[in-house]
Tab-separated table of C-alpha atoms in Angstrom:
chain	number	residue	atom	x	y	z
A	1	UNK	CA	-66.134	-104.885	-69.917
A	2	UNK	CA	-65.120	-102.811	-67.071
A	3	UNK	CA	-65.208	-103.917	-63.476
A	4	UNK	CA	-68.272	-103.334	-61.226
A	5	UNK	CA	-66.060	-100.634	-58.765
A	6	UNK	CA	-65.517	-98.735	-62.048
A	7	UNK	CA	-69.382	-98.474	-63.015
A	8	UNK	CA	-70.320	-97.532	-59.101
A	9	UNK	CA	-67.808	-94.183	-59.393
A	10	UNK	CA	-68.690	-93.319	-62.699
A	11	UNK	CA	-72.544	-93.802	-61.688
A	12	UNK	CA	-72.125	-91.465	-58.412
A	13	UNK	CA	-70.047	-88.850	-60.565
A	14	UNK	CA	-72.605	-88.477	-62.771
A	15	UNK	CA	-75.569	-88.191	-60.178
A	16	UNK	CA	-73.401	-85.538	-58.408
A	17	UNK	CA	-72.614	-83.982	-62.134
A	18	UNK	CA	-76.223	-83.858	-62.980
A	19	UNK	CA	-77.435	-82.412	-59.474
A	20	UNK	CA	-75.120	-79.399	-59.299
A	21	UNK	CA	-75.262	-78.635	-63.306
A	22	UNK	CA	-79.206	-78.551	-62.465
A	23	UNK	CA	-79.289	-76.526	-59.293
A	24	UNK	CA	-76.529	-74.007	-60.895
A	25	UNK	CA	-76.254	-74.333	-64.951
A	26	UNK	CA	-79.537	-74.785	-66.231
A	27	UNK	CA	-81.848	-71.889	-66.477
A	28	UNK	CA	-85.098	-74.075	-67.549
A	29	UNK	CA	-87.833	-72.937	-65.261
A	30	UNK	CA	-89.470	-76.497	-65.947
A	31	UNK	CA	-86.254	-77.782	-63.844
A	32	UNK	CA	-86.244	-75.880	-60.948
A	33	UNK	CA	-85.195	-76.825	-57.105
A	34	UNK	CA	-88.161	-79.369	-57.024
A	35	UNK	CA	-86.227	-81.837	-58.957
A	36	UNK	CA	-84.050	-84.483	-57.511
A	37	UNK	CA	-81.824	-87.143	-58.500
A	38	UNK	CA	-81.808	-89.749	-56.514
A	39	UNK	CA	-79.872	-92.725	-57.978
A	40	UNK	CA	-77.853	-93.307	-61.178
A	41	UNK	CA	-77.145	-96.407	-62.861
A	42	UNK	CA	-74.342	-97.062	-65.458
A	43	UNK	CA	-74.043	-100.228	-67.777
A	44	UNK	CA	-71.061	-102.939	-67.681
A	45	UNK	CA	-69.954	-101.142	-70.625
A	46	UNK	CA	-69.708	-98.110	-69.425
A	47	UNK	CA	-71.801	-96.521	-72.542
A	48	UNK	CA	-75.061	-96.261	-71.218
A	49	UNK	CA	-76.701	-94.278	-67.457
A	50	UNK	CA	-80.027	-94.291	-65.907
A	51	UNK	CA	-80.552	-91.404	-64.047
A	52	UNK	CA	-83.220	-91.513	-61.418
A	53	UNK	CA	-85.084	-88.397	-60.453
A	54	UNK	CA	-88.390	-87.345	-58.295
A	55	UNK	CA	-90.171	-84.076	-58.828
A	56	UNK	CA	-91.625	-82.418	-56.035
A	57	UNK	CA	-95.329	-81.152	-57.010
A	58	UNK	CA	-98.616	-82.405	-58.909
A	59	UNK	CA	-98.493	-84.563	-62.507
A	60	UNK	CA	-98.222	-81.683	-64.805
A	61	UNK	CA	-94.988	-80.184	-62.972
A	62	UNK	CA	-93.727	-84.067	-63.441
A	63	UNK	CA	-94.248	-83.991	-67.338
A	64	UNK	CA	-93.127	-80.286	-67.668
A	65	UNK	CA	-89.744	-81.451	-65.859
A	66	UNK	CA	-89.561	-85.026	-67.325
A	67	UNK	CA	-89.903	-82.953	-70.987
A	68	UNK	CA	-87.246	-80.401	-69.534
A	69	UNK	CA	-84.527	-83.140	-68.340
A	70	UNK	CA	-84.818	-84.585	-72.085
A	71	UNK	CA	-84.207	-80.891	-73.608
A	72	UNK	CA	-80.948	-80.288	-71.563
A	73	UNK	CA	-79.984	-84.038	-71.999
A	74	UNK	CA	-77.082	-82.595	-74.260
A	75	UNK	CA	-76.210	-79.925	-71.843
A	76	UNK	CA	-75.723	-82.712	-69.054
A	77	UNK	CA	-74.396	-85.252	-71.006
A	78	UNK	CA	-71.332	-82.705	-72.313
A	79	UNK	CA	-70.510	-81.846	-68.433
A	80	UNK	CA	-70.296	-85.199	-67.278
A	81	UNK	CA	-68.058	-86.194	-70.130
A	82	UNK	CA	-65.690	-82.725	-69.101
A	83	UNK	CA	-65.649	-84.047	-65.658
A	84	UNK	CA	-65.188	-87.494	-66.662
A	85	UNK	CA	-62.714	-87.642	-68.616
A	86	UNK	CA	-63.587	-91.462	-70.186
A	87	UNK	CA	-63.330	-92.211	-73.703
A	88	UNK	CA	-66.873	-92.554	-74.361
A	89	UNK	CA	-69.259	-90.751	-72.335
A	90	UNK	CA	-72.028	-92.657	-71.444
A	91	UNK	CA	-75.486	-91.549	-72.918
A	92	UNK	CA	-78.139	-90.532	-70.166
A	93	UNK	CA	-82.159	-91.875	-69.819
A	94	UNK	CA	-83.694	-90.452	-67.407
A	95	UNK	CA	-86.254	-92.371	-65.324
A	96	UNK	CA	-88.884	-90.869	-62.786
A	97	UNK	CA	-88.204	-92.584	-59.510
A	98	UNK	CA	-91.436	-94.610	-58.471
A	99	UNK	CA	-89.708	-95.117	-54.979
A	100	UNK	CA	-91.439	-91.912	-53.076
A	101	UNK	CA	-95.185	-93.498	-54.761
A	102	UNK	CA	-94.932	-96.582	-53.320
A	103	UNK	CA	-93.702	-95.449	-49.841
A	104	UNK	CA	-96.358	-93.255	-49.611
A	105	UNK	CA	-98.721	-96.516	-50.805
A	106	UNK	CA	-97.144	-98.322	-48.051
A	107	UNK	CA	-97.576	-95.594	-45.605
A	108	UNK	CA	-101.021	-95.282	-46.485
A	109	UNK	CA	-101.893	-98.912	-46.224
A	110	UNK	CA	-99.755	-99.160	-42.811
A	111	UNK	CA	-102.319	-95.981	-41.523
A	112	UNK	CA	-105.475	-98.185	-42.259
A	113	UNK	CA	-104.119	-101.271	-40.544
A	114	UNK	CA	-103.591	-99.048	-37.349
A	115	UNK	CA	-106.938	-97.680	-37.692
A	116	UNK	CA	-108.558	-101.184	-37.602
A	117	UNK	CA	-106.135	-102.152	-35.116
A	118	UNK	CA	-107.775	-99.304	-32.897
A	119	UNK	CA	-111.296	-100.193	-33.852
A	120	UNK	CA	-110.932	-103.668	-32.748
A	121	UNK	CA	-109.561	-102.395	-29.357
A	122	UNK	CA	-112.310	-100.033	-28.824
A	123	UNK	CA	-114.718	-102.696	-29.817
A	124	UNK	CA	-113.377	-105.493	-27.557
A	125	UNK	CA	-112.394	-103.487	-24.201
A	126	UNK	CA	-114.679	-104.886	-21.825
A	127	UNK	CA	-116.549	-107.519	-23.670
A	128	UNK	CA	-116.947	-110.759	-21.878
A	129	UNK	CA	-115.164	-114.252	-23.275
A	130	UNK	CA	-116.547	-116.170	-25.954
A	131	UNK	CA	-116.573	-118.732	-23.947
A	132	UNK	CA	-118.002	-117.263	-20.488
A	133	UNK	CA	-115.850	-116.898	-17.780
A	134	UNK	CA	-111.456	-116.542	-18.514
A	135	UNK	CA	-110.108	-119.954	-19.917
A	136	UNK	CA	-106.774	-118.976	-18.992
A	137	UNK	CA	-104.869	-119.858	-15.795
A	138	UNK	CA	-103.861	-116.989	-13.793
A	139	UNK	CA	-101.383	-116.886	-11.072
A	140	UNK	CA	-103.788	-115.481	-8.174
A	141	UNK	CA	-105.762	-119.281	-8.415
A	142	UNK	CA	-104.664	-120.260	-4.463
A	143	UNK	CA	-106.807	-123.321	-4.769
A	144	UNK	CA	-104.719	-124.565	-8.468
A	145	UNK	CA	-108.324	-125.401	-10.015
A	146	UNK	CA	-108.211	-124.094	-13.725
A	147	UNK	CA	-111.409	-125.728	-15.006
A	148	UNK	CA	-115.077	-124.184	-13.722
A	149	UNK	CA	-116.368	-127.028	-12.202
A	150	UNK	CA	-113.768	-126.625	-9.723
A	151	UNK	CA	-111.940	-130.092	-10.584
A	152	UNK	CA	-107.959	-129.853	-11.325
A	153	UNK	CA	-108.123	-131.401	-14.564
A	154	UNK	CA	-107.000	-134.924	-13.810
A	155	UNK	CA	-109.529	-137.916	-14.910
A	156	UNK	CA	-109.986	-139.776	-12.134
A	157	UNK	CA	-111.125	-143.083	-14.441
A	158	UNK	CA	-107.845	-142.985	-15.605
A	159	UNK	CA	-105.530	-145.562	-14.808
C-alpha cells in the first residue's frame, strides 16, 4: 500500500494530465472548453482514479461529454501513464461533479429565506406591540418606572 502523500501527487498529476490533454490533445467536439476537472481521486493502491468533472451547458451537452470522456478514456489513461512513470497506471472513472448543483440548490434556497426575511420587515415596520404599548425598558425612562401602571416593579406585600 503506498502512503497517503504518494496518492495526493499522483491524484493532482493526473487532474493536471487530464486538463491540458483535453484543452490541447483531444479533438472530440463533445469535449470542448466547457468541460472541467475539478478534483481527482486515486486509491491506496495506487491502481484505480476518480476523476471529477463539470460541464458547462444544458443535460444533453452533459451526456454528449460524459459519453466523450469514456471514448478518449484510453487516450488519457496512456498520457498519464507517459507522464507518470509508475508501474501500473491507474485506470480512470470519471464522475460528473454534483458540487456546482447543490451550490446552486443552496443559493437558491438562501435567495428565498432573504425574500421572506424582507417580507416580514415590510409587514412589521410600524405595527404596534402585541402586547400594546413597548414592554421593553429604554434608557430615556427619567422616572425608572418600566411597568404601565406606573409602579417600579417591587411588591410592596412582600416582606
Amino acid at each position: 500500500m503506498a502512503d497517503n502523500a504518494r496518492a495526493k501527487r499522483l491524484a493532482d498529476l493526473i487532474r493536471e494530465v487530464v486538463a491540458q490533454k483535453l484543452q490541447r490533445g483531444i479533438k472530440d467536439p463533445r469535449l470542448g472548453s466547457h468541460v472541467t476537472i475539478t478534483d481527482t481521486r486515486v486509491t491506496g493502491d495506487l491502481r484505480e482514479a476518480t476523476v471529477f468533472y463539470t460541464v458547462y451547458g444544458d443535460d444533453e451537452e452533459r451526456a454528449a461529454a460524459a459519453a466523450g470522456l469514456e471514448s478518449a478514456k484510453g487516450i488519457l489513461r496512456s498520457e498519464v501513464g507517459r507522464a507518470a512513470g509508475v508501474k501500473f497506471t491507474p485506470t480512470l472513472t470519471f464522475v460528473a461533479d454534483a458540487l456546482p448543483d447543490s451550490a446552486r440548490t443552496i443559493e437558491d434556497l438562501l435567495d428565498r429565506a432573504r425574500q421572506s426575511d424582507e417580507k416580514v420587515r415590510e409587514a412589521s415596520a410600524g405595527a404596534p406591540y402585541a402586547a400594546g404599548a413597548d414592554p421593553y425598558r429604554k434608557a430615556d425612562d427619567a422616572d425608572g418606572t418600566d411597568d404601565a401602571d406606573g409602579s417600579d416593579g417591587t411588591d410592596a406585600t412582600a416582606g
